[in-house]
mmCIF file of C-alpha atoms and ligand atoms in Angstrom:
data_model
loop_
_atom_site.group_PDB
_atom_site.id
_atom_site.type_symbol
_atom_site.label_atom_id
_atom_site.label_comp_id
_atom_site.label_asym_id
_atom_site.label_seq_id
_atom_site.Cartn_x
_atom_site.Cartn_y
_atom_site.Cartn_z
ATOM 1 C CA MET A 1 24.361 6.457 -9.994
ATOM 2 C CA SER A 2 25.511 5.867 -6.356
ATOM 3 C CA LYS A 3 26.114 8.340 -3.568
ATOM 4 C CA VAL A 4 29.415 8.764 -1.839
ATOM 5 C CA TYR A 5 30.612 11.242 0.823
ATOM 6 C CA VAL A 6 33.930 12.806 -0.110
ATOM 7 C CA PHE A 7 36.271 15.668 0.728
ATOM 8 C CA THR A 8 37.144 17.837 -2.235
ATOM 9 C CA GLU A 9 40.247 19.590 -0.628
ATOM 10 C CA TYR A 10 42.404 18.999 2.336
ATOM 11 C CA GLY A 11 41.313 21.047 5.321
ATOM 12 C CA GLY A 12 38.153 21.620 7.340
ATOM 13 C CA PRO A 13 34.672 20.076 7.091
ATOM 14 C CA GLN A 14 33.607 22.757 4.664
ATOM 15 C CA HIS A 15 35.279 20.692 2.020
ATOM 16 C CA GLU A 16 33.016 17.684 2.620
ATOM 17 C CA GLN A 17 30.367 16.881 0.054
ATOM 18 C CA LEU A 18 27.830 14.157 -0.966
ATOM 19 C CA ILE A 19 28.307 13.412 -4.599
ATOM 20 C CA ASP A 20 27.169 10.901 -7.216
ATOM 21 C CA ARG A 21 29.434 8.377 -8.912
ATOM 22 C CA GLU A 22 29.029 5.254 -10.974
ATOM 23 C CA PRO A 23 28.697 2.194 -8.592
ATOM 24 C CA PRO A 24 32.265 0.833 -8.385
ATOM 25 C CA GLN A 25 32.876 -2.517 -10.245
ATOM 26 C CA PRO A 26 35.003 -5.180 -8.565
ATOM 27 C CA GLY A 27 38.427 -5.812 -9.989
ATOM 28 C CA PRO A 28 40.453 -9.083 -9.551
ATOM 29 C CA GLY A 29 40.376 -10.062 -5.855
ATOM 30 C CA GLN A 30 37.686 -7.626 -4.968
ATOM 31 C CA ILE A 31 34.049 -7.766 -3.890
ATOM 32 C CA ALA A 32 31.308 -5.184 -4.594
ATOM 33 C CA VAL A 33 29.348 -4.326 -1.454
ATOM 34 C CA GLN A 34 26.118 -2.527 -0.921
ATOM 35 C CA VAL A 35 26.883 -0.641 2.302
ATOM 36 C CA ARG A 36 24.431 -1.065 5.084
ATOM 37 C CA ALA A 37 26.440 0.804 7.794
ATOM 38 C CA ALA A 38 29.807 2.540 8.111
ATOM 39 C CA GLY A 39 31.649 3.323 11.386
ATOM 40 C CA VAL A 40 32.891 6.837 11.841
ATOM 41 C CA ASN A 41 36.477 7.219 13.232
ATOM 42 C CA PRO A 42 38.751 10.072 14.221
ATOM 43 C CA VAL A 43 41.034 8.997 11.389
ATOM 44 C CA ASP A 44 38.316 10.214 8.921
ATOM 45 C CA TRP A 45 38.739 13.802 9.849
ATOM 46 C CA LYS A 46 42.485 13.439 10.405
ATOM 47 C CA ILE A 47 42.852 12.220 6.709
ATOM 48 C CA ARG A 48 40.639 15.174 5.578
ATOM 49 C CA GLU A 49 42.828 17.630 7.479
ATOM 50 C CA GLY A 50 45.884 16.147 5.719
ATOM 51 C CA LEU A 51 47.425 15.005 8.991
ATOM 52 C CA LEU A 52 48.225 11.597 7.460
ATOM 53 C CA GLY A 53 49.601 12.933 4.171
ATOM 54 C CA ARG A 54 48.195 14.741 1.138
ATOM 55 C CA SER A 55 48.632 12.361 -1.705
ATOM 56 C CA ALA A 56 44.988 11.094 -2.213
ATOM 57 C CA GLU A 57 43.369 11.769 -5.483
ATOM 58 C CA LEU A 58 40.542 14.314 -4.902
ATOM 59 C CA PRO A 59 37.640 14.213 -4.415
ATOM 60 C CA ALA A 60 38.603 11.603 -1.858
ATOM 61 C CA PRO A 61 35.792 9.283 -0.579
ATOM 62 C CA MET A 62 35.601 9.118 3.240
ATOM 63 C CA GLY A 63 35.255 6.318 5.808
ATOM 64 C CA ARG A 64 37.436 3.270 6.626
ATOM 65 C CA GLU A 65 35.058 0.540 8.023
ATOM 66 C CA ALA A 66 31.827 -0.854 6.772
ATOM 67 C CA ALA A 67 29.452 -3.669 6.635
ATOM 68 C CA GLY A 68 27.075 -4.617 3.889
ATOM 69 C CA VAL A 69 25.861 -7.107 1.289
ATOM 70 C CA VAL A 70 27.918 -8.532 -1.540
ATOM 71 C CA THR A 71 26.457 -7.646 -4.927
ATOM 72 C CA ALA A 72 29.191 -8.977 -7.209
ATOM 73 C CA VAL A 73 32.649 -10.592 -6.982
ATOM 74 C CA GLY A 74 35.756 -9.985 -9.069
ATOM 75 C CA GLU A 75 37.917 -12.484 -10.834
ATOM 76 C CA GLY A 76 39.667 -14.986 -8.572
ATOM 77 C CA VAL A 77 37.274 -14.517 -5.643
ATOM 78 C CA SER A 78 36.134 -17.851 -4.302
ATOM 79 C CA ASP A 79 35.410 -17.096 -0.605
ATOM 80 C CA PHE A 80 32.466 -14.925 -1.126
ATOM 81 C CA SER A 81 29.441 -14.682 -3.398
ATOM 82 C CA ALA A 82 26.547 -12.311 -4.191
ATOM 83 C CA GLY A 83 24.169 -12.084 -1.194
ATOM 84 C CA ASP A 84 26.852 -12.689 1.496
ATOM 85 C CA GLU A 85 26.834 -10.332 4.456
ATOM 86 C CA VAL A 86 30.302 -9.056 5.048
ATOM 87 C CA LEU A 87 32.346 -6.458 7.010
ATOM 88 C CA GLY A 88 35.724 -4.890 6.166
ATOM 89 C CA HIS A 89 37.860 -2.008 4.990
ATOM 90 C CA PRO A 90 36.913 -0.305 1.728
ATOM 91 C CA ALA A 91 39.461 -0.742 -0.955
ATOM 92 C CA PRO A 92 41.934 2.205 -1.266
ATOM 93 C CA GLY A 93 40.236 5.300 -2.665
ATOM 94 C CA LEU A 94 36.576 3.972 -2.450
ATOM 95 C CA GLY A 95 35.324 5.081 0.912
ATOM 96 C CA ALA A 96 32.794 3.612 3.446
ATOM 97 C CA PHE A 97 30.270 6.411 3.609
ATOM 98 C CA ALA A 98 28.739 5.427 0.337
ATOM 99 C CA GLU A 99 25.747 3.475 -0.962
ATOM 100 C CA HIS A 100 28.281 1.077 -2.772
ATOM 101 C CA THR A 101 31.918 0.311 -2.300
ATOM 102 C CA LEU A 102 34.496 -2.396 -2.869
ATOM 103 C CA PHE A 103 36.407 -4.440 -0.256
ATOM 104 C CA ASP A 104 39.556 -6.533 -1.039
ATOM 105 C CA ALA A 105 38.320 -10.005 -0.582
ATOM 106 C CA ASP A 106 41.417 -11.100 1.402
ATOM 107 C CA THR A 107 40.753 -8.501 4.164
ATOM 108 C CA ALA A 108 36.982 -8.896 4.289
ATOM 109 C CA HIS A 109 35.166 -11.099 6.683
ATOM 110 C CA LEU A 110 31.623 -12.812 6.746
ATOM 111 C CA LYS A 111 29.234 -10.993 9.162
ATOM 112 C CA PRO A 112 27.750 -13.483 11.599
ATOM 113 C CA GLU A 113 23.981 -13.375 11.415
ATOM 114 C CA GLU A 114 23.585 -12.566 15.088
ATOM 115 C CA VAL A 115 25.712 -9.309 14.690
ATOM 116 C CA SER A 116 23.766 -6.376 13.330
ATOM 117 C CA PHE A 117 25.062 -4.364 10.332
ATOM 118 C CA THR A 118 25.605 -1.329 12.595
ATOM 119 C CA ASP A 119 27.615 -3.258 15.134
ATOM 120 C CA ALA A 120 29.510 -5.089 12.385
ATOM 121 C CA ALA A 121 30.548 -1.860 10.841
ATOM 122 C CA THR A 122 32.463 -0.858 13.987
ATOM 123 C CA ILE A 123 34.658 -3.903 13.914
ATOM 124 C CA PRO A 124 37.233 -3.357 11.141
ATOM 125 C CA VAL A 125 38.866 -0.249 12.665
ATOM 126 C CA ALA A 126 37.612 0.312 16.233
ATOM 127 C CA GLY A 127 37.124 -3.314 17.229
ATOM 128 C CA THR A 128 40.416 -4.532 15.931
ATOM 129 C CA THR A 129 42.135 -1.697 17.579
ATOM 130 C CA ALA A 130 40.563 -2.417 20.909
ATOM 131 C CA TYR A 131 41.671 -6.125 20.561
ATOM 132 C CA ASP A 132 45.257 -5.461 19.406
ATOM 133 C CA THR A 133 46.005 -2.820 22.060
ATOM 134 C CA THR A 134 44.602 -4.929 24.982
ATOM 135 C CA HIS A 135 46.601 -7.988 23.909
ATOM 136 C CA VAL A 136 50.081 -6.498 24.475
ATOM 137 C CA GLY A 137 52.185 -8.091 27.153
ATOM 138 C CA ASP A 138 50.229 -11.408 27.379
ATOM 139 C CA LEU A 139 48.820 -10.485 30.785
ATOM 140 C CA ASP A 140 47.191 -12.760 33.285
ATOM 141 C CA ALA A 141 43.827 -12.444 35.071
ATOM 142 C CA GLY A 142 44.067 -9.883 37.814
ATOM 143 C CA ALA A 143 46.536 -7.634 35.787
ATOM 144 C CA THR A 144 45.864 -3.896 36.058
ATOM 145 C CA VAL A 145 45.128 -2.103 32.726
ATOM 146 C CA LEU A 146 44.842 1.752 32.571
ATOM 147 C CA ILE A 147 42.726 2.888 29.667
ATOM 148 C CA LEU A 148 42.885 6.611 28.606
ATOM 149 C CA GLY A 149 39.710 7.498 26.724
ATOM 150 C CA ALA A 150 37.849 4.536 28.005
ATOM 151 C CA GLY A 151 34.336 5.573 27.025
ATOM 152 C CA GLY A 152 35.019 6.237 23.264
ATOM 153 C CA GLY A 153 34.717 3.953 20.260
ATOM 154 C CA VAL A 154 37.861 1.987 20.835
ATOM 155 C CA GLY A 155 38.062 2.516 24.630
ATOM 156 C CA TYR A 156 34.670 1.128 25.575
ATOM 157 C CA MET A 157 35.349 -2.153 23.600
ATOM 158 C CA ALA A 158 38.837 -2.235 25.114
ATOM 159 C CA THR A 159 37.282 -1.976 28.651
ATOM 160 C CA GLN A 160 34.905 -4.906 27.846
ATOM 161 C CA ILE A 161 37.763 -6.982 26.354
ATOM 162 C CA CYS A 162 39.767 -6.431 29.593
ATOM 163 C CA ALA A 163 36.717 -7.501 31.610
ATOM 164 C CA VAL A 164 36.440 -10.780 29.692
ATOM 165 C CA HIS A 165 40.086 -11.431 30.622
ATOM 166 C CA GLN A 166 39.330 -10.503 34.220
ATOM 167 C CA PHE A 167 41.838 -7.670 34.176
ATOM 168 C CA ARG A 168 41.346 -4.824 36.618
ATOM 169 C CA VAL A 169 40.559 -1.767 34.539
ATOM 170 C CA LEU A 170 41.341 1.829 35.585
ATOM 171 C CA ALA A 171 39.180 3.721 33.110
ATOM 172 C CA VAL A 172 39.966 7.425 32.482
ATOM 173 C CA ALA A 173 37.052 9.427 30.862
ATOM 174 C CA SER A 174 34.943 12.310 31.447
ATOM 175 C CA GLU A 175 32.398 12.264 34.290
ATOM 176 C CA ALA A 176 29.479 11.625 31.849
ATOM 177 C CA LYS A 177 30.859 8.176 31.128
ATOM 178 C CA ARG A 178 31.368 7.103 34.805
ATOM 179 C CA GLU A 179 28.149 4.951 35.083
ATOM 180 C CA LEU A 180 28.810 3.280 31.719
ATOM 181 C CA LEU A 181 32.386 2.229 32.703
ATOM 182 C CA GLU A 182 31.521 1.229 36.320
ATOM 183 C CA ALA A 183 28.733 -0.996 35.014
ATOM 184 C CA LYS A 184 31.551 -2.951 33.234
ATOM 185 C CA GLY A 185 33.465 -3.307 36.474
ATOM 186 C CA ALA A 186 36.031 -0.641 35.803
ATOM 187 C CA THR A 187 37.377 1.736 38.431
ATOM 188 C CA PHE A 188 36.514 5.211 37.093
ATOM 189 C CA ILE A 189 38.993 8.134 37.090
ATOM 190 C CA ALA A 190 37.672 11.500 35.944
ATOM 191 C CA SER A 191 39.862 12.900 33.102
ATOM 192 C CA ASP A 192 39.690 16.374 34.566
ATOM 193 C CA SER A 193 40.989 15.238 38.015
ATOM 194 C CA ALA A 194 44.571 14.605 39.061
ATOM 195 C CA VAL A 195 44.790 11.383 37.095
ATOM 196 C CA ALA A 196 48.472 10.507 37.719
ATOM 197 C CA GLU A 197 48.019 10.874 41.466
ATOM 198 C CA ALA A 198 44.785 8.749 41.382
ATOM 199 C CA VAL A 199 46.566 6.089 39.423
ATOM 200 C CA ALA A 200 49.582 6.057 41.878
ATOM 201 C CA GLU A 201 47.108 5.608 44.762
ATOM 202 C CA LEU A 202 45.083 2.918 43.085
ATOM 203 C CA ALA A 203 48.026 0.919 41.694
ATOM 204 C CA PRO A 204 51.103 1.701 43.940
ATOM 205 C CA ASP A 205 53.051 -1.051 42.308
ATOM 206 C CA GLY A 206 52.315 0.216 38.891
ATOM 207 C CA VAL A 207 50.030 -0.765 36.104
ATOM 208 C CA ASP A 208 50.671 -3.768 33.842
ATOM 209 C CA LEU A 209 49.504 -2.061 30.640
ATOM 210 C CA ILE A 210 48.507 1.418 29.510
ATOM 211 C CA VAL A 211 46.214 1.558 26.577
ATOM 212 C CA ASP A 212 46.188 5.191 25.353
ATOM 213 C CA LEU A 213 43.378 6.516 23.096
ATOM 214 C CA VAL A 214 44.058 10.241 23.836
ATOM 215 C CA GLY A 215 47.807 10.926 23.482
ATOM 216 C CA GLY A 216 49.850 14.033 24.197
ATOM 217 C CA ASP A 217 50.062 15.353 27.811
ATOM 218 C CA ALA A 218 47.461 12.970 29.063
ATOM 219 C CA LEU A 219 49.730 10.082 27.976
ATOM 220 C CA ARG A 220 52.889 11.622 29.224
ATOM 221 C CA SER A 221 51.550 12.288 32.662
ATOM 222 C CA VAL A 222 50.489 8.684 33.321
ATOM 223 C CA ALA A 223 53.225 6.788 31.352
ATOM 224 C CA PRO A 224 55.624 6.547 34.387
ATOM 225 C CA ALA A 225 52.955 4.414 36.137
ATOM 226 C CA ALA A 226 53.555 1.474 33.674
ATOM 227 C CA VAL A 227 55.523 -1.391 35.171
ATOM 228 C CA SER A 228 57.870 -1.072 32.253
ATOM 229 C CA ALA A 229 58.019 1.398 29.353
ATOM 230 C CA ASP A 230 57.210 -1.279 26.844
ATOM 231 C CA ARG A 231 53.797 -1.685 28.447
ATOM 232 C CA VAL A 232 52.725 1.603 27.037
ATOM 233 C CA VAL A 233 50.656 1.214 23.862
ATOM 234 C CA SER A 234 48.987 4.080 22.045
ATOM 235 C CA ALA A 235 46.552 4.007 19.066
ATOM 236 C CA ALA A 236 46.132 7.839 19.441
ATOM 237 C CA ASP A 237 49.765 9.054 19.593
ATOM 238 C CA PRO A 238 52.337 6.461 18.484
ATOM 239 C CA ALA A 239 55.064 9.031 18.265
ATOM 240 C CA THR A 240 54.781 9.971 21.919
ATOM 241 C CA ALA A 241 54.373 6.327 23.021
ATOM 242 C CA GLU A 242 57.597 5.481 21.086
ATOM 243 C CA GLU A 243 59.518 8.409 22.585
ATOM 244 C CA LEU A 244 58.422 7.098 26.008
ATOM 245 C CA GLY A 245 59.727 3.621 25.214
ATOM 246 C CA GLY A 246 56.356 2.197 24.320
ATOM 247 C CA GLN A 247 54.705 1.480 20.945
ATOM 248 C CA GLY A 248 51.948 2.324 18.556
ATOM 249 C CA ARG A 249 49.026 0.002 17.923
ATOM 250 C CA PRO A 250 50.185 -3.468 16.852
ATOM 251 C CA THR A 251 48.371 -5.217 14.055
ATOM 252 C CA ASP A 252 47.573 -8.883 13.425
ATOM 253 C CA PRO A 253 45.679 -10.035 10.433
ATOM 254 C CA GLU A 254 43.807 -12.639 12.511
ATOM 255 C CA THR A 255 42.408 -9.988 14.861
ATOM 256 C CA LEU A 256 39.338 -9.228 12.585
ATOM 257 C CA GLU A 257 38.070 -12.725 12.923
ATOM 258 C CA LYS A 258 38.814 -12.932 16.675
ATOM 259 C CA ILE A 259 37.009 -9.800 17.701
ATOM 260 C CA THR A 260 34.143 -10.504 15.287
ATOM 261 C CA ASP A 261 33.616 -13.887 17.199
ATOM 262 C CA VAL A 262 33.915 -12.113 20.625
ATOM 263 C CA ILE A 263 31.179 -9.638 19.510
ATOM 264 C CA SER A 264 29.070 -12.386 18.164
ATOM 265 C CA TYR A 265 29.155 -14.152 21.502
ATOM 266 C CA GLU A 266 27.952 -10.882 23.040
ATOM 267 C CA LEU A 267 30.913 -10.650 25.227
ATOM 268 C CA VAL A 268 31.696 -7.195 23.888
ATOM 269 C CA ASP A 269 29.094 -4.605 22.845
ATOM 270 C CA PRO A 270 30.353 -1.971 20.303
ATOM 271 C CA HIS A 271 27.740 0.459 21.888
ATOM 272 C CA VAL A 272 26.556 2.299 18.854
ATOM 273 C CA THR A 273 25.049 5.458 20.407
ATOM 274 C CA ALA A 274 24.189 7.440 17.214
ATOM 275 C CA GLN A 275 23.118 6.580 13.671
ATOM 276 C CA TYR A 276 23.070 9.111 10.933
ATOM 277 C CA PRO A 277 21.703 8.731 7.355
ATOM 278 C CA LEU A 278 24.233 9.257 4.612
ATOM 279 C CA SER A 279 22.705 12.763 3.917
ATOM 280 C CA GLN A 280 23.848 13.625 7.440
ATOM 281 C CA ALA A 281 27.374 12.263 7.196
ATOM 282 C CA ARG A 282 28.608 15.742 7.913
ATOM 283 C CA GLU A 283 26.907 15.765 11.381
ATOM 284 C CA ALA A 284 28.185 12.305 12.154
ATOM 285 C CA LEU A 285 31.792 13.281 11.413
ATOM 286 C CA ALA A 286 31.365 16.486 13.339
ATOM 287 C CA ALA A 287 30.172 14.540 16.363
ATOM 288 C CA VAL A 288 33.260 12.347 16.243
ATOM 289 C CA GLU A 289 35.600 15.325 15.558
ATOM 290 C CA SER A 290 34.302 16.903 18.822
ATOM 291 C CA GLY A 291 36.416 14.246 20.504
ATOM 292 C CA HIS A 292 33.861 13.413 23.238
ATOM 293 C CA THR A 293 31.462 10.958 21.820
ATOM 294 C CA GLU A 294 30.468 7.814 23.770
ATOM 295 C CA GLY A 295 30.904 4.467 22.090
ATOM 296 C CA LYS A 296 30.483 4.377 18.252
ATOM 297 C CA VAL A 297 28.830 6.766 15.775
ATOM 298 C CA VAL A 298 27.597 5.042 12.563
ATOM 299 C CA VAL A 299 26.466 6.291 9.115
ATOM 300 C CA VAL A 300 23.624 4.242 7.633
ATOM 301 C CA PRO A 301 23.188 4.788 3.852
HETATM 302 N N1 LIG B 401 46.193 3.450 14.752
HETATM 303 C C1 LIG B 401 44.999 3.025 14.595
HETATM 304 O O1 LIG B 401 44.928 1.972 13.906
HETATM 305 C C2 LIG B 401 43.840 3.587 15.261
HETATM 306 C C3 LIG B 401 42.578 2.926 15.167
HETATM 307 C C4 LIG B 401 41.487 3.430 15.905
HETATM 308 C C5 LIG B 401 41.714 4.639 16.617
HETATM 309 N N2 LIG B 401 42.884 5.246 16.614
HETATM 310 C C6 LIG B 401 43.058 6.567 17.325
HETATM 311 O O2 LIG B 401 42.751 6.312 18.722
HETATM 312 C C7 LIG B 401 42.122 7.435 19.205
HETATM 313 C C8 LIG B 401 40.735 7.002 19.930
HETATM 314 O O3 LIG B 401 39.894 6.573 18.849
HETATM 315 P P1 LIG B 401 38.316 6.397 19.155
HETATM 316 O O4 LIG B 401 37.726 5.942 17.959
HETATM 317 O O5 LIG B 401 38.090 5.653 20.496
HETATM 318 O O6 LIG B 401 37.929 7.871 19.413
HETATM 319 P P2 LIG B 401 36.657 8.427 20.101
HETATM 320 O O7 LIG B 401 35.549 7.643 19.927
HETATM 321 O O8 LIG B 401 36.511 9.926 19.757
HETATM 322 O O9 LIG B 401 37.023 8.347 21.674
HETATM 323 C C9 LIG B 401 37.980 9.184 22.332
HETATM 324 C C10 LIG B 401 37.502 9.309 23.726
HETATM 325 O O10 LIG B 401 38.511 9.923 24.433
HETATM 326 C C11 LIG B 401 37.886 10.721 25.490
HETATM 327 N N3 LIG B 401 38.850 11.795 25.858
HETATM 328 C C12 LIG B 401 39.165 12.979 25.230
HETATM 329 N N4 LIG B 401 40.100 13.634 26.026
HETATM 330 C C13 LIG B 401 40.430 12.770 26.981
HETATM 331 C C14 LIG B 401 41.417 12.894 28.166
HETATM 332 N N5 LIG B 401 42.144 13.986 28.333
HETATM 333 N N6 LIG B 401 41.449 11.900 29.073
HETATM 334 C C15 LIG B 401 40.551 10.826 28.877
HETATM 335 N N7 LIG B 401 39.677 10.700 27.906
HETATM 336 C C16 LIG B 401 39.673 11.664 27.005
HETATM 337 C C17 LIG B 401 36.563 11.287 24.814
HETATM 338 O O11 LIG B 401 35.499 11.504 25.515
HETATM 339 P P3 LIG B 401 35.424 12.235 27.043
HETATM 340 O O12 LIG B 401 36.511 13.103 27.192
HETATM 341 O O13 LIG B 401 34.092 12.890 26.911
HETATM 342 O O14 LIG B 401 35.419 11.058 28.005
HETATM 343 C C18 LIG B 401 36.217 10.073 23.917
HETATM 344 O O15 LIG B 401 35.293 9.231 24.482
HETATM 345 C C19 LIG B 401 41.951 8.451 18.232
HETATM 346 O O16 LIG B 401 43.110 9.268 18.186
HETATM 347 C C20 LIG B 401 42.099 7.612 16.852
HETATM 348 O O17 LIG B 401 42.519 8.356 15.794
HETATM 349 C C21 LIG B 401 43.966 4.780 15.965
#
């Protein structure tokens, strides 16, 4: 048998449970993966709460990004073989907080040797989101980028990607994250201060891109600072971004490879700040659900 962390009903964390299942066998186009690490994301609890629909078969395995070792390949898979170290999204309905899962081979990627399993496990969701949201608008060096939620899983990688491009980053986060962000060259703005006023003072001609990882009123209050409405991009709250003339997170199938390379060159550090065993997946999810973690939280089966 093989352990997997699931929710048994839509709703709160009381419906989460660690259960046993038969190790999943790869179908055509799939690879079986022994999970070595899985990234925790806000989407995990949003799915459990039913905020993204209620059509999943229950119990529903949790977790959307993982890294591990290939144990078997399904029919028609030629790019991977047993023993390969990989990262990717678990196939629908399989989960990442598990001892074993399946990836669809066409969305998986080889893990570079120099990238740890824990770092690799943060790439498929958080890393790609950081990459895609910071590549809106084809900006030049010197452009000003405002990042809301700059010290979180996506935000801290987004901050570092902007530093690579020599953008000027205005990083909005809680005071506890000031040092972390200033060390990457960002100009820190405390999230509990008058943020819109601070932005107006620091960028009187407007900001070239707003990367929003918070949403709601925090986004509404700063959105007018963008040089144009289409320079507002939100992973956290696409509906509000669209209402304001901006967009949700764009996606590009090539991003997984690009951000994996960037991380393997040590240009971006996913900043894994906490690792929990699978038996403590509940605590890992609760930490992320608190909404104030720094960098990434990872479950290590
Ligand atoms: N669409 C997609 O594909 C996609 C992919 C990944 C993530 N997302 C979404 O993007 C959002 C961020 O994800 P994440 O993984 O980075 O989450 P996270 O790791 O929880 O980070 C969120 C950060 O926002 C900060 N924050 C909270 N309220 C704030 C405020 N008013 N102003 C500034 N910062 C604030 C938090 O800490 P402090 O307040 O302590 O600084 C935290 O560091 C989530 O809503 C997630 O669901 C979407």
